[in-house]
Amino acid sequence: MVPPVHAPNQSGQTPEAFTPDSRQAWMRLVIALLIGSIGGVGMWAIVVMIPAVQAEFSATRGAVSLAFTLMMFGFGLGGVIAGRITDRFGIVAAIAISIAFLGVANVLAGLSTQLWQFVAAYFLIGLGTSATFAPLMAEASHWFERYRGLAVTIVASGNYVAGTMWPPLVSTGMQTIGWRFTHIGIGLVCVSLMTILVLVLRAQMGHDKVHDHADAAPPRVDLKLSTNTLTVLLSIASISCCVAMAMPQVHIVAYCGDLGYGVARGAEMLSLMMACGIVSRIGSGYLADKIGGIPTLLIGALAQGFALVFYLFFDSLTSLYLISAMFGLFQGGIVPSYAIIVREAMPASEAATRVGIVIFASVFGMSFGGWVSGVIFDATGSYAAAFTNGVAWNALNIGIVLTLLIRSRMNAVRTGPGFAT
């Protein structure tokens, strides 16, 4: 039995009990999605600005890509910190701190006079962005029972909505007012819009408390692995898939510029990729409910590798649009699948910590992948080797996930239907 949580008091009246999966829960979910969509700008602005910043500071592609790397590191580290703040003080406090970081850090990035200052500002942007992802997903999981998986994937889609709407806006801003004033504008937009939304969310939530996991369902998948061993394997798999994922996401704009198509075309491709990723991310929630997290992850990994191979052989403008859309459709559900697997195979009392570790590993993979792709480009003068590097890392991910799937099937036979995926 789920303990009731309560709506805010009104004129001293007795607060009404909050019901999971209710209309109020869906209203909260919409607000959370909007917060994630606005606050997620930090993950995508740098992708569009790499060529302009590189020219401004006369730097190498790898040196500028370090801003993305540190942003992702701040995003991962901040997820752990923001998660602890959320557990102790609530999601509203975590988002309020996020707003402050995003506002100040974007202004600092716009005012930077040296590349190291710009890179350091993006570390702070990563810290600010972090509260709009994992902590929001954890909070949304308390609002739903029947549609919990769908709710979590919808919130997780916030950063893909950001990747859809922000790159064209940032590109337009760069062309009209320059990348410095665009950063300052981003900071002002984040502070104003997110403050309004978090106040609305606070009014919706009142004094609600986080649900207790004591009565949560037990694990359904028996892999005959300790939680530590499984966490390590999932972390390695997460790093591998995200190194591969980072190549198109971080460098597609610069790649289009190098091919002579222009930065604006690359920003459009990135936006298209993220829009298709939203469909993939939400669809993966439905699929995982039907076949389980491990098979869903394997399908996503295989499909992502398939799309990466196409980048090696086709570079016309039309083909890049099509491949980018295909890549978005294939890879969007990969990261949420790790959270689903953790919940399927580990006790609920450990799920939040284990998900945090695996998501941090994925962030490391994205940051390393974005940086190493730039370094490979500097060394070879071409992105062909960087795409090949991504395919190799993706193959490692497939190998680990396939091993887990085989173990789950073998143990399902031994232990009976109670552990079937």
mmCIF file of C-alpha atoms in Angstrom, residues 5-397:
data_model
loop_
_atom_site.group_PDB
_atom_site.id
_atom_site.type_symbol
_atom_site.label_atom_id
_atom_site.label_comp_id
_atom_site.label_asym_id
_atom_site.label_seq_id
_atom_site.Cartn_x
_atom_site.Cartn_y
_atom_site.Cartn_z
ATOM 1 C CA VAL A 5 1.273 12.306 0.091
ATOM 2 C CA HIS A 6 -0.513 15.607 0.309
ATOM 3 C CA ALA A 7 -1.343 18.657 -1.730
ATOM 4 C CA PRO A 8 -0.599 22.098 -0.242
ATOM 5 C CA ASN A 9 -2.757 23.473 2.540
ATOM 6 C CA GLN A 10 -5.365 26.021 1.504
ATOM 7 C CA SER A 11 -6.670 28.459 4.130
ATOM 8 C CA GLY A 12 -6.066 26.020 6.958
ATOM 9 C CA GLN A 13 -8.124 23.265 5.322
ATOM 10 C CA THR A 14 -7.140 19.625 5.654
ATOM 11 C CA PRO A 15 -4.841 18.792 2.709
ATOM 12 C CA GLU A 16 -6.187 16.453 0.055
ATOM 13 C CA ALA A 17 -4.420 13.141 -0.394
ATOM 14 C CA PHE A 18 -2.258 12.912 -3.506
ATOM 15 C CA THR A 19 -2.982 9.883 -5.688
ATOM 16 C CA PRO A 20 -0.230 8.401 -7.905
ATOM 17 C CA ASP A 21 -1.026 8.359 -11.648
ATOM 18 C CA SER A 22 -3.662 11.058 -11.077
ATOM 19 C CA ARG A 23 -4.258 14.181 -13.121
ATOM 20 C CA GLN A 24 -2.140 16.100 -10.628
ATOM 21 C CA ALA A 25 0.712 13.664 -11.194
ATOM 22 C CA TRP A 26 0.557 14.262 -14.951
ATOM 23 C CA MET A 27 0.541 18.027 -14.386
ATOM 24 C CA ARG A 28 3.714 17.691 -12.325
ATOM 25 C CA LEU A 29 5.222 15.562 -15.069
ATOM 26 C CA VAL A 30 4.559 18.223 -17.705
ATOM 27 C CA ILE A 31 6.209 20.868 -15.520
ATOM 28 C CA ALA A 32 9.206 18.590 -14.906
ATOM 29 C CA LEU A 33 9.552 17.984 -18.654
ATOM 30 C CA LEU A 34 9.531 21.729 -19.332
ATOM 31 C CA ILE A 35 12.177 22.328 -16.664
ATOM 32 C CA GLY A 36 14.385 19.628 -18.161
ATOM 33 C CA SER A 37 13.867 20.977 -21.675
ATOM 34 C CA ILE A 38 14.993 24.484 -20.716
ATOM 35 C CA GLY A 39 17.746 23.541 -18.259
ATOM 36 C CA GLY A 40 19.199 21.016 -20.692
ATOM 37 C CA VAL A 41 20.542 23.789 -22.926
ATOM 38 C CA GLY A 42 24.017 23.405 -21.413
ATOM 39 C CA MET A 43 24.454 20.007 -23.055
ATOM 40 C CA TRP A 44 23.869 21.348 -26.572
ATOM 41 C CA ALA A 45 24.971 24.988 -26.821
ATOM 42 C CA ILE A 46 28.659 24.060 -26.871
ATOM 43 C CA VAL A 47 28.070 21.607 -29.722
ATOM 44 C CA VAL A 48 26.870 24.437 -31.948
ATOM 45 C CA MET A 49 29.505 26.908 -30.744
ATOM 46 C CA ILE A 50 32.630 24.749 -31.197
ATOM 47 C CA PRO A 51 33.683 26.239 -34.601
ATOM 48 C CA ALA A 52 33.084 29.861 -33.512
ATOM 49 C CA VAL A 53 34.909 29.451 -30.207
ATOM 50 C CA GLN A 54 37.761 27.634 -31.935
ATOM 51 C CA ALA A 55 38.193 30.575 -34.323
ATOM 52 C CA GLU A 56 37.845 33.154 -31.527
ATOM 53 C CA PHE A 57 40.667 31.670 -29.429
ATOM 54 C CA SER A 58 42.728 30.231 -32.330
ATOM 55 C CA ALA A 59 42.581 26.838 -30.634
ATOM 56 C CA THR A 60 42.549 23.234 -31.805
ATOM 57 C CA ARG A 61 39.313 21.280 -32.139
ATOM 58 C CA GLY A 62 40.414 19.004 -29.291
ATOM 59 C CA ALA A 63 41.116 21.953 -26.977
ATOM 60 C CA VAL A 64 37.658 23.440 -27.522
ATOM 61 C CA SER A 65 36.031 20.011 -27.179
ATOM 62 C CA LEU A 66 37.440 19.953 -23.645
ATOM 63 C CA ALA A 67 34.622 22.355 -22.727
ATOM 64 C CA PHE A 68 32.121 19.620 -23.588
ATOM 65 C CA THR A 69 34.182 17.096 -21.637
ATOM 66 C CA LEU A 70 34.217 19.192 -18.457
ATOM 67 C CA MET A 71 30.572 20.102 -18.893
ATOM 68 C CA MET A 72 29.692 16.398 -18.956
ATOM 69 C CA PHE A 73 31.936 15.729 -15.962
ATOM 70 C CA GLY A 74 30.156 18.490 -14.063
ATOM 71 C CA PHE A 75 26.850 17.013 -15.215
ATOM 72 C CA GLY A 76 27.756 13.589 -13.835
ATOM 73 C CA LEU A 77 29.260 14.846 -10.574
ATOM 74 C CA GLY A 78 26.428 17.302 -10.117
ATOM 75 C CA GLY A 79 23.903 14.496 -10.543
ATOM 76 C CA VAL A 80 25.257 12.827 -7.420
ATOM 77 C CA ILE A 81 25.301 16.100 -5.462
ATOM 78 C CA ALA A 82 21.885 17.206 -6.686
ATOM 79 C CA GLY A 83 20.518 13.765 -5.873
ATOM 80 C CA ARG A 84 21.664 14.085 -2.274
ATOM 81 C CA ILE A 85 20.169 17.579 -2.065
ATOM 82 C CA THR A 86 16.893 16.248 -3.472
ATOM 83 C CA ASP A 87 16.804 13.406 -0.941
ATOM 84 C CA ARG A 88 17.351 15.776 1.961
ATOM 85 C CA PHE A 89 15.684 19.048 0.976
ATOM 86 C CA GLY A 90 13.492 18.172 -2.026
ATOM 87 C CA ILE A 91 13.588 18.647 -5.790
ATOM 88 C CA VAL A 92 12.597 22.332 -5.559
ATOM 89 C CA ALA A 93 15.784 23.191 -3.656
ATOM 90 C CA ALA A 94 17.909 21.235 -6.147
ATOM 91 C CA ILE A 95 16.346 23.016 -9.136
ATOM 92 C CA ALA A 96 16.726 26.407 -7.439
ATOM 93 C CA ILE A 97 20.471 25.821 -7.094
ATOM 94 C CA SER A 98 20.536 24.646 -10.715
ATOM 95 C CA ILE A 99 18.958 27.921 -11.838
ATOM 96 C CA ALA A 100 21.607 29.946 -10.030
ATOM 97 C CA PHE A 101 24.452 27.939 -11.577
ATOM 98 C CA LEU A 102 23.015 28.121 -15.100
ATOM 99 C CA GLY A 103 22.473 31.860 -14.917
ATOM 100 C CA VAL A 104 25.896 32.772 -13.521
ATOM 101 C CA ALA A 105 27.890 30.225 -15.557
ATOM 102 C CA ASN A 106 26.397 31.231 -18.915
ATOM 103 C CA VAL A 107 27.194 34.877 -18.231
ATOM 104 C CA LEU A 108 30.761 33.915 -17.285
ATOM 105 C CA ALA A 109 31.107 31.915 -20.504
ATOM 106 C CA GLY A 110 29.989 34.936 -22.513
ATOM 107 C CA LEU A 111 32.476 37.201 -20.728
ATOM 108 C CA SER A 112 35.455 34.808 -20.928
ATOM 109 C CA THR A 113 38.614 36.274 -22.443
ATOM 110 C CA GLN A 114 40.680 33.089 -22.482
ATOM 111 C CA LEU A 115 39.850 29.538 -23.467
ATOM 112 C CA TRP A 116 40.496 28.123 -19.972
ATOM 113 C CA GLN A 117 37.911 30.530 -18.557
ATOM 114 C CA PHE A 118 35.374 29.369 -21.143
ATOM 115 C CA VAL A 119 36.106 25.714 -20.337
ATOM 116 C CA ALA A 120 35.815 26.347 -16.588
ATOM 117 C CA ALA A 121 32.458 28.080 -17.113
ATOM 118 C CA TYR A 122 31.180 24.995 -18.896
ATOM 119 C CA PHE A 123 32.087 22.843 -15.910
ATOM 120 C CA LEU A 124 29.778 25.079 -13.864
ATOM 121 C CA ILE A 125 27.126 24.832 -16.575
ATOM 122 C CA GLY A 126 27.343 21.045 -16.269
ATOM 123 C CA LEU A 127 26.804 21.275 -12.505
ATOM 124 C CA GLY A 128 23.736 23.413 -13.090
ATOM 125 C CA THR A 129 22.308 21.183 -15.804
ATOM 126 C CA SER A 130 22.643 18.023 -13.697
ATOM 127 C CA ALA A 131 19.604 18.681 -11.499
ATOM 128 C CA THR A 132 17.355 18.648 -14.571
ATOM 129 C CA PHE A 133 18.042 14.984 -15.388
ATOM 130 C CA ALA A 134 18.610 12.191 -12.839
ATOM 131 C CA PRO A 135 17.051 13.958 -9.801
ATOM 132 C CA LEU A 136 13.963 14.859 -11.839
ATOM 133 C CA MET A 137 13.635 11.260 -13.039
ATOM 134 C CA ALA A 138 13.882 9.994 -9.468
ATOM 135 C CA GLU A 139 11.297 12.509 -8.309
ATOM 136 C CA ALA A 140 8.874 11.598 -11.096
ATOM 137 C CA SER A 141 9.108 7.933 -10.137
ATOM 138 C CA HIS A 142 7.412 8.836 -6.827
ATOM 139 C CA TRP A 143 4.415 10.350 -8.618
ATOM 140 C CA PHE A 144 3.465 7.220 -10.557
ATOM 141 C CA GLU A 145 2.853 3.531 -9.984
ATOM 142 C CA ARG A 146 1.123 2.099 -13.039
ATOM 143 C CA TYR A 147 2.874 4.401 -15.527
ATOM 144 C CA ARG A 148 6.164 4.792 -13.688
ATOM 145 C CA GLY A 149 8.344 3.576 -16.559
ATOM 146 C CA LEU A 150 6.639 5.836 -19.062
ATOM 147 C CA ALA A 151 6.869 8.794 -16.685
ATOM 148 C CA VAL A 152 10.598 8.300 -16.143
ATOM 149 C CA THR A 153 11.307 8.086 -19.883
ATOM 150 C CA ILE A 154 9.230 11.200 -20.533
ATOM 151 C CA VAL A 155 11.273 13.175 -17.993
ATOM 152 C CA ALA A 156 14.468 11.677 -19.426
ATOM 153 C CA SER A 157 13.373 13.029 -22.815
ATOM 154 C CA GLY A 158 13.735 16.570 -21.498
ATOM 155 C CA ASN A 159 17.372 16.765 -22.528
ATOM 156 C CA TYR A 160 16.422 15.525 -26.010
ATOM 157 C CA VAL A 161 13.704 18.150 -26.262
ATOM 158 C CA ALA A 162 16.462 20.609 -25.351
ATOM 159 C CA GLY A 163 18.617 19.109 -28.101
ATOM 160 C CA THR A 164 15.768 19.598 -30.548
ATOM 161 C CA MET A 165 14.828 23.189 -29.818
ATOM 162 C CA TRP A 166 18.062 24.804 -28.600
ATOM 163 C CA PRO A 167 20.613 24.183 -31.439
ATOM 164 C CA PRO A 168 18.661 26.205 -34.065
ATOM 165 C CA LEU A 169 18.045 28.977 -31.526
ATOM 166 C CA VAL A 170 21.718 29.072 -30.526
ATOM 167 C CA SER A 171 22.776 29.033 -34.186
ATOM 168 C CA THR A 172 20.463 31.973 -34.941
ATOM 169 C CA GLY A 173 21.749 33.855 -31.909
ATOM 170 C CA MET A 174 25.346 33.349 -32.969
ATOM 171 C CA GLN A 175 24.620 34.721 -36.431
ATOM 172 C CA THR A 176 22.799 37.792 -35.121
ATOM 173 C CA ILE A 177 24.443 38.796 -31.832
ATOM 174 C CA GLY A 178 27.510 36.537 -31.605
ATOM 175 C CA TRP A 179 28.305 33.605 -29.341
ATOM 176 C CA ARG A 180 29.143 35.776 -26.311
ATOM 177 C CA PHE A 181 25.818 37.610 -26.106
ATOM 178 C CA THR A 182 24.049 34.372 -26.992
ATOM 179 C CA HIS A 183 25.493 32.822 -23.828
ATOM 180 C CA ILE A 184 24.354 35.763 -21.733
ATOM 181 C CA GLY A 185 20.895 35.516 -23.290
ATOM 182 C CA ILE A 186 20.736 31.801 -22.486
ATOM 183 C CA GLY A 187 21.515 32.555 -18.855
ATOM 184 C CA LEU A 188 18.739 35.141 -18.633
ATOM 185 C CA VAL A 189 16.200 32.831 -20.297
ATOM 186 C CA CYS A 190 17.068 29.934 -17.968
ATOM 187 C CA VAL A 191 16.761 32.085 -14.835
ATOM 188 C CA SER A 192 13.449 33.679 -15.803
ATOM 189 C CA LEU A 193 11.565 30.688 -17.265
ATOM 190 C CA MET A 194 12.877 28.038 -14.873
ATOM 191 C CA THR A 195 12.106 30.208 -11.846
ATOM 192 C CA ILE A 196 8.479 30.500 -12.939
ATOM 193 C CA LEU A 197 8.234 26.755 -13.555
ATOM 194 C CA VAL A 198 9.832 25.715 -10.270
ATOM 195 C CA LEU A 199 7.463 27.991 -8.366
ATOM 196 C CA VAL A 200 4.520 26.370 -10.128
ATOM 197 C CA LEU A 201 5.925 22.933 -9.317
ATOM 198 C CA ARG A 202 6.365 23.961 -5.676
ATOM 199 C CA ALA A 203 2.737 25.031 -5.532
ATOM 200 C CA GLN A 204 1.672 21.704 -7.053
ATOM 201 C CA MET A 205 3.734 19.622 -4.650
ATOM 202 C CA GLY A 206 3.144 21.447 -1.371
ATOM 203 C CA HIS A 207 4.641 19.367 1.448
ATOM 204 C CA ASP A 208 4.644 16.017 -0.348
ATOM 205 C CA LYS A 209 7.174 13.487 0.833
ATOM 206 C CA VAL A 210 9.158 10.946 -1.152
ATOM 207 C CA HIS A 211 7.639 7.483 -1.213
ATOM 208 C CA ASP A 212 9.098 4.669 0.855
ATOM 209 C CA HIS A 213 10.501 1.751 -1.184
ATOM 210 C CA ALA A 214 9.964 -0.816 1.573
ATOM 211 C CA ASP A 215 6.936 -2.306 -0.196
ATOM 212 C CA ALA A 216 8.438 -2.161 -3.700
ATOM 213 C CA ALA A 217 8.349 -5.268 -5.849
ATOM 214 C CA PRO A 218 11.411 -7.548 -5.654
ATOM 215 C CA PRO A 219 13.820 -8.008 -8.608
ATOM 216 C CA ARG A 220 12.434 -9.988 -11.565
ATOM 217 C CA VAL A 221 15.717 -10.929 -13.266
ATOM 218 C CA ASP A 222 18.311 -13.259 -11.727
ATOM 219 C CA LEU A 223 21.707 -12.927 -13.423
ATOM 220 C CA LYS A 224 23.576 -14.901 -10.729
ATOM 221 C CA LEU A 225 25.852 -11.884 -10.269
ATOM 222 C CA SER A 226 26.517 -9.773 -7.201
ATOM 223 C CA THR A 227 25.185 -6.232 -7.332
ATOM 224 C CA ASN A 228 28.747 -4.900 -7.382
ATOM 225 C CA THR A 229 29.716 -7.103 -10.328
ATOM 226 C CA LEU A 230 26.598 -6.184 -12.259
ATOM 227 C CA THR A 231 27.149 -2.499 -11.516
ATOM 228 C CA VAL A 232 30.688 -2.708 -12.905
ATOM 229 C CA LEU A 233 29.540 -4.511 -16.054
ATOM 230 C CA LEU A 234 26.722 -2.050 -16.662
ATOM 231 C CA SER A 235 29.106 0.853 -16.074
ATOM 232 C CA ILE A 236 31.595 -0.472 -18.643
ATOM 233 C CA ALA A 237 28.763 -1.073 -21.101
ATOM 234 C CA SER A 238 27.442 2.413 -20.433
ATOM 235 C CA ILE A 239 30.834 4.002 -21.053
ATOM 236 C CA SER A 240 31.260 2.042 -24.281
ATOM 237 C CA CYS A 241 27.909 2.908 -25.810
ATOM 238 C CA CYS A 242 28.231 6.574 -24.881
ATOM 239 C CA VAL A 243 31.722 6.962 -26.362
ATOM 240 C CA ALA A 244 30.137 5.788 -29.611
ATOM 241 C CA MET A 245 27.070 7.977 -29.099
ATOM 242 C CA ALA A 246 29.151 11.111 -28.520
ATOM 243 C CA MET A 247 30.788 11.165 -31.952
ATOM 244 C CA PRO A 248 27.741 12.277 -33.964
ATOM 245 C CA GLN A 249 26.107 14.236 -31.149
ATOM 246 C CA VAL A 250 29.157 16.354 -30.306
ATOM 247 C CA HIS A 251 30.772 16.749 -33.724
ATOM 248 C CA ILE A 252 28.004 16.673 -36.328
ATOM 249 C CA VAL A 253 27.898 20.499 -36.458
ATOM 250 C CA ALA A 254 31.653 20.827 -36.903
ATOM 251 C CA TYR A 255 31.633 17.905 -39.377
ATOM 252 C CA CYS A 256 29.104 19.693 -41.577
ATOM 253 C CA GLY A 257 31.201 22.851 -41.409
ATOM 254 C CA ASP A 258 34.280 20.919 -42.553
ATOM 255 C CA LEU A 259 32.332 19.416 -45.461
ATOM 256 C CA GLY A 260 31.283 22.885 -46.585
ATOM 257 C CA TYR A 261 27.594 22.556 -45.716
ATOM 258 C CA GLY A 262 27.756 25.174 -42.971
ATOM 259 C CA VAL A 263 27.217 25.203 -39.235
ATOM 260 C CA ALA A 264 23.500 25.930 -39.614
ATOM 261 C CA ARG A 265 22.938 22.662 -41.527
ATOM 262 C CA GLY A 266 24.775 20.767 -38.799
ATOM 263 C CA ALA A 267 22.632 22.405 -36.117
ATOM 264 C CA GLU A 268 19.528 21.303 -38.031
ATOM 265 C CA MET A 269 20.828 17.731 -38.179
ATOM 266 C CA LEU A 270 21.500 17.752 -34.445
ATOM 267 C CA SER A 271 18.001 19.058 -33.815
ATOM 268 C CA LEU A 272 16.538 16.343 -36.063
ATOM 269 C CA MET A 273 18.615 13.709 -34.295
ATOM 270 C CA MET A 274 17.326 14.777 -30.889
ATOM 271 C CA ALA A 275 13.708 14.980 -32.094
ATOM 272 C CA CYS A 276 13.910 11.393 -33.310
ATOM 273 C CA GLY A 277 15.618 10.502 -30.033
ATOM 274 C CA ILE A 278 12.533 11.644 -28.134
ATOM 275 C CA VAL A 279 10.432 9.106 -30.043
ATOM 276 C CA SER A 280 13.035 6.412 -29.372
ATOM 277 C CA ARG A 281 13.376 7.256 -25.685
ATOM 278 C CA ILE A 282 9.653 7.117 -24.931
ATOM 279 C CA GLY A 283 9.146 4.089 -27.169
ATOM 280 C CA SER A 284 11.856 2.218 -25.296
ATOM 281 C CA GLY A 285 9.764 2.506 -22.133
ATOM 282 C CA TYR A 286 6.870 0.731 -23.829
ATOM 283 C CA LEU A 287 9.206 -1.889 -25.308
ATOM 284 C CA ALA A 288 10.956 -2.583 -21.997
ATOM 285 C CA ASP A 289 7.576 -3.172 -20.349
ATOM 286 C CA LYS A 290 6.951 -5.896 -22.946
ATOM 287 C CA ILE A 291 10.321 -7.657 -23.310
ATOM 288 C CA GLY A 292 12.506 -6.384 -20.441
ATOM 289 C CA GLY A 293 15.386 -3.951 -20.067
ATOM 290 C CA ILE A 294 18.258 -6.161 -21.272
ATOM 291 C CA PRO A 295 16.699 -7.102 -24.654
ATOM 292 C CA THR A 296 15.672 -3.464 -25.137
ATOM 293 C CA LEU A 297 19.239 -2.325 -24.482
ATOM 294 C CA LEU A 298 20.662 -4.916 -26.880
ATOM 295 C CA ILE A 299 18.303 -3.817 -29.657
ATOM 296 C CA GLY A 300 19.317 -0.195 -29.126
ATOM 297 C CA ALA A 301 23.042 -1.008 -29.119
ATOM 298 C CA LEU A 302 22.820 -3.052 -32.318
ATOM 299 C CA ALA A 303 20.819 -0.345 -34.049
ATOM 300 C CA GLN A 304 23.220 2.405 -32.934
ATOM 301 C CA GLY A 305 26.190 0.504 -34.354
ATOM 302 C CA PHE A 306 24.302 0.011 -37.616
ATOM 303 C CA ALA A 307 23.716 3.758 -37.949
ATOM 304 C CA LEU A 308 27.338 4.632 -37.122
ATOM 305 C CA VAL A 309 28.581 2.452 -39.969
ATOM 306 C CA PHE A 310 26.518 4.505 -42.413
ATOM 307 C CA TYR A 311 28.424 7.659 -41.413
ATOM 308 C CA LEU A 312 31.596 5.981 -42.705
ATOM 309 C CA PHE A 313 30.289 5.561 -46.247
ATOM 310 C CA PHE A 314 27.936 8.484 -46.914
ATOM 311 C CA ASP A 315 28.591 12.208 -46.493
ATOM 312 C CA SER A 316 26.264 13.988 -48.911
ATOM 313 C CA LEU A 317 23.965 16.578 -47.365
ATOM 314 C CA THR A 318 20.799 14.532 -47.912
ATOM 315 C CA SER A 319 22.357 11.313 -46.640
ATOM 316 C CA LEU A 320 23.634 13.027 -43.481
ATOM 317 C CA TYR A 321 20.128 14.289 -42.695
ATOM 318 C CA LEU A 322 18.727 10.780 -43.161
ATOM 319 C CA ILE A 323 21.484 9.068 -41.163
ATOM 320 C CA SER A 324 21.178 11.589 -38.340
ATOM 321 C CA ALA A 325 17.434 10.949 -38.127
ATOM 322 C CA MET A 326 18.091 7.196 -38.141
ATOM 323 C CA PHE A 327 20.774 7.542 -35.466
ATOM 324 C CA GLY A 328 18.352 9.464 -33.251
ATOM 325 C CA LEU A 329 15.631 6.833 -33.681
ATOM 326 C CA PHE A 330 18.053 4.041 -32.798
ATOM 327 C CA GLN A 331 19.989 5.383 -29.803
ATOM 328 C CA GLY A 332 17.470 7.428 -27.805
ATOM 329 C CA GLY A 333 16.331 4.569 -25.568
ATOM 330 C CA ILE A 334 19.762 3.242 -24.627
ATOM 331 C CA VAL A 335 20.533 5.267 -21.481
ATOM 332 C CA PRO A 336 17.099 4.828 -19.809
ATOM 333 C CA SER A 337 17.435 1.070 -20.398
ATOM 334 C CA TYR A 338 20.273 0.930 -17.867
ATOM 335 C CA ALA A 339 17.992 2.362 -15.183
ATOM 336 C CA ILE A 340 15.346 -0.216 -16.073
ATOM 337 C CA ILE A 341 17.866 -3.078 -15.843
ATOM 338 C CA VAL A 342 19.058 -1.908 -12.441
ATOM 339 C CA ARG A 343 15.503 -1.898 -11.141
ATOM 340 C CA GLU A 344 14.777 -5.328 -12.672
ATOM 341 C CA ALA A 345 17.890 -7.009 -11.278
ATOM 342 C CA MET A 346 18.649 -5.210 -8.001
ATOM 343 C CA PRO A 347 16.737 -4.500 -4.776
ATOM 344 C CA ALA A 348 14.764 -1.257 -4.695
ATOM 345 C CA SER A 349 16.722 -0.127 -1.641
ATOM 346 C CA GLU A 350 19.887 0.031 -3.774
ATOM 347 C CA ALA A 351 18.368 1.162 -7.067
ATOM 348 C CA ALA A 352 18.893 4.925 -6.746
ATOM 349 C CA THR A 353 22.574 4.582 -5.828
ATOM 350 C CA ARG A 354 23.262 2.003 -8.521
ATOM 351 C CA VAL A 355 21.475 4.015 -11.204
ATOM 352 C CA GLY A 356 23.500 7.054 -10.183
ATOM 353 C CA ILE A 357 26.752 5.152 -10.615
ATOM 354 C CA VAL A 358 25.809 3.780 -14.032
ATOM 355 C CA ILE A 359 24.535 7.160 -15.256
ATOM 356 C CA PHE A 360 27.766 8.767 -14.071
ATOM 357 C CA ALA A 361 29.630 6.159 -16.143
ATOM 358 C CA SER A 362 27.526 7.089 -19.174
ATOM 359 C CA VAL A 363 28.391 10.748 -18.626
ATOM 360 C CA PHE A 364 32.074 9.852 -18.484
ATOM 361 C CA GLY A 365 31.654 7.959 -21.751
ATOM 362 C CA MET A 366 29.977 10.927 -23.414
ATOM 363 C CA SER A 367 32.599 13.386 -22.183
ATOM 364 C CA PHE A 368 35.513 11.137 -23.118
ATOM 365 C CA GLY A 369 33.941 10.323 -26.475
ATOM 366 C CA GLY A 370 33.421 13.986 -27.319
ATOM 367 C CA TRP A 371 37.008 14.835 -26.400
ATOM 368 C CA VAL A 372 38.740 11.858 -28.011
ATOM 369 C CA SER A 373 36.833 12.377 -31.267
ATOM 370 C CA GLY A 374 38.239 15.898 -31.436
ATOM 371 C CA VAL A 375 41.740 14.609 -30.700
ATOM 372 C CA ILE A 376 41.444 11.943 -33.412
ATOM 373 C CA PHE A 377 40.294 14.624 -35.857
ATOM 374 C CA ASP A 378 43.305 16.790 -34.995
ATOM 375 C CA ALA A 379 45.641 13.826 -35.525
ATOM 376 C CA THR A 380 44.148 12.589 -38.801
ATOM 377 C CA GLY A 381 42.459 15.648 -40.293
ATOM 378 C CA SER A 382 39.329 13.580 -40.840
ATOM 379 C CA TYR A 383 36.363 12.255 -38.875
ATOM 380 C CA ALA A 384 36.533 8.821 -40.554
ATOM 381 C CA ALA A 385 38.845 7.420 -37.873
ATOM 382 C CA ALA A 386 36.662 8.954 -35.145
ATOM 383 C CA PHE A 387 33.567 7.192 -36.505
ATOM 384 C CA THR A 388 35.528 3.934 -36.682
ATOM 385 C CA ASN A 389 36.565 4.407 -33.057
ATOM 386 C CA GLY A 390 32.899 4.804 -32.146
ATOM 387 C CA VAL A 391 31.961 1.571 -33.924
ATOM 388 C CA ALA A 392 34.653 -0.325 -31.973
ATOM 389 C CA TRP A 393 33.428 0.952 -28.603
ATOM 390 C CA ASN A 394 29.854 0.109 -29.582
ATOM 391 C CA ALA A 395 30.927 -3.466 -30.319
ATOM 392 C CA LEU A 396 32.268 -3.788 -26.763
ATOM 393 C CA ASN A 397 28.908 -2.624 -25.440
#
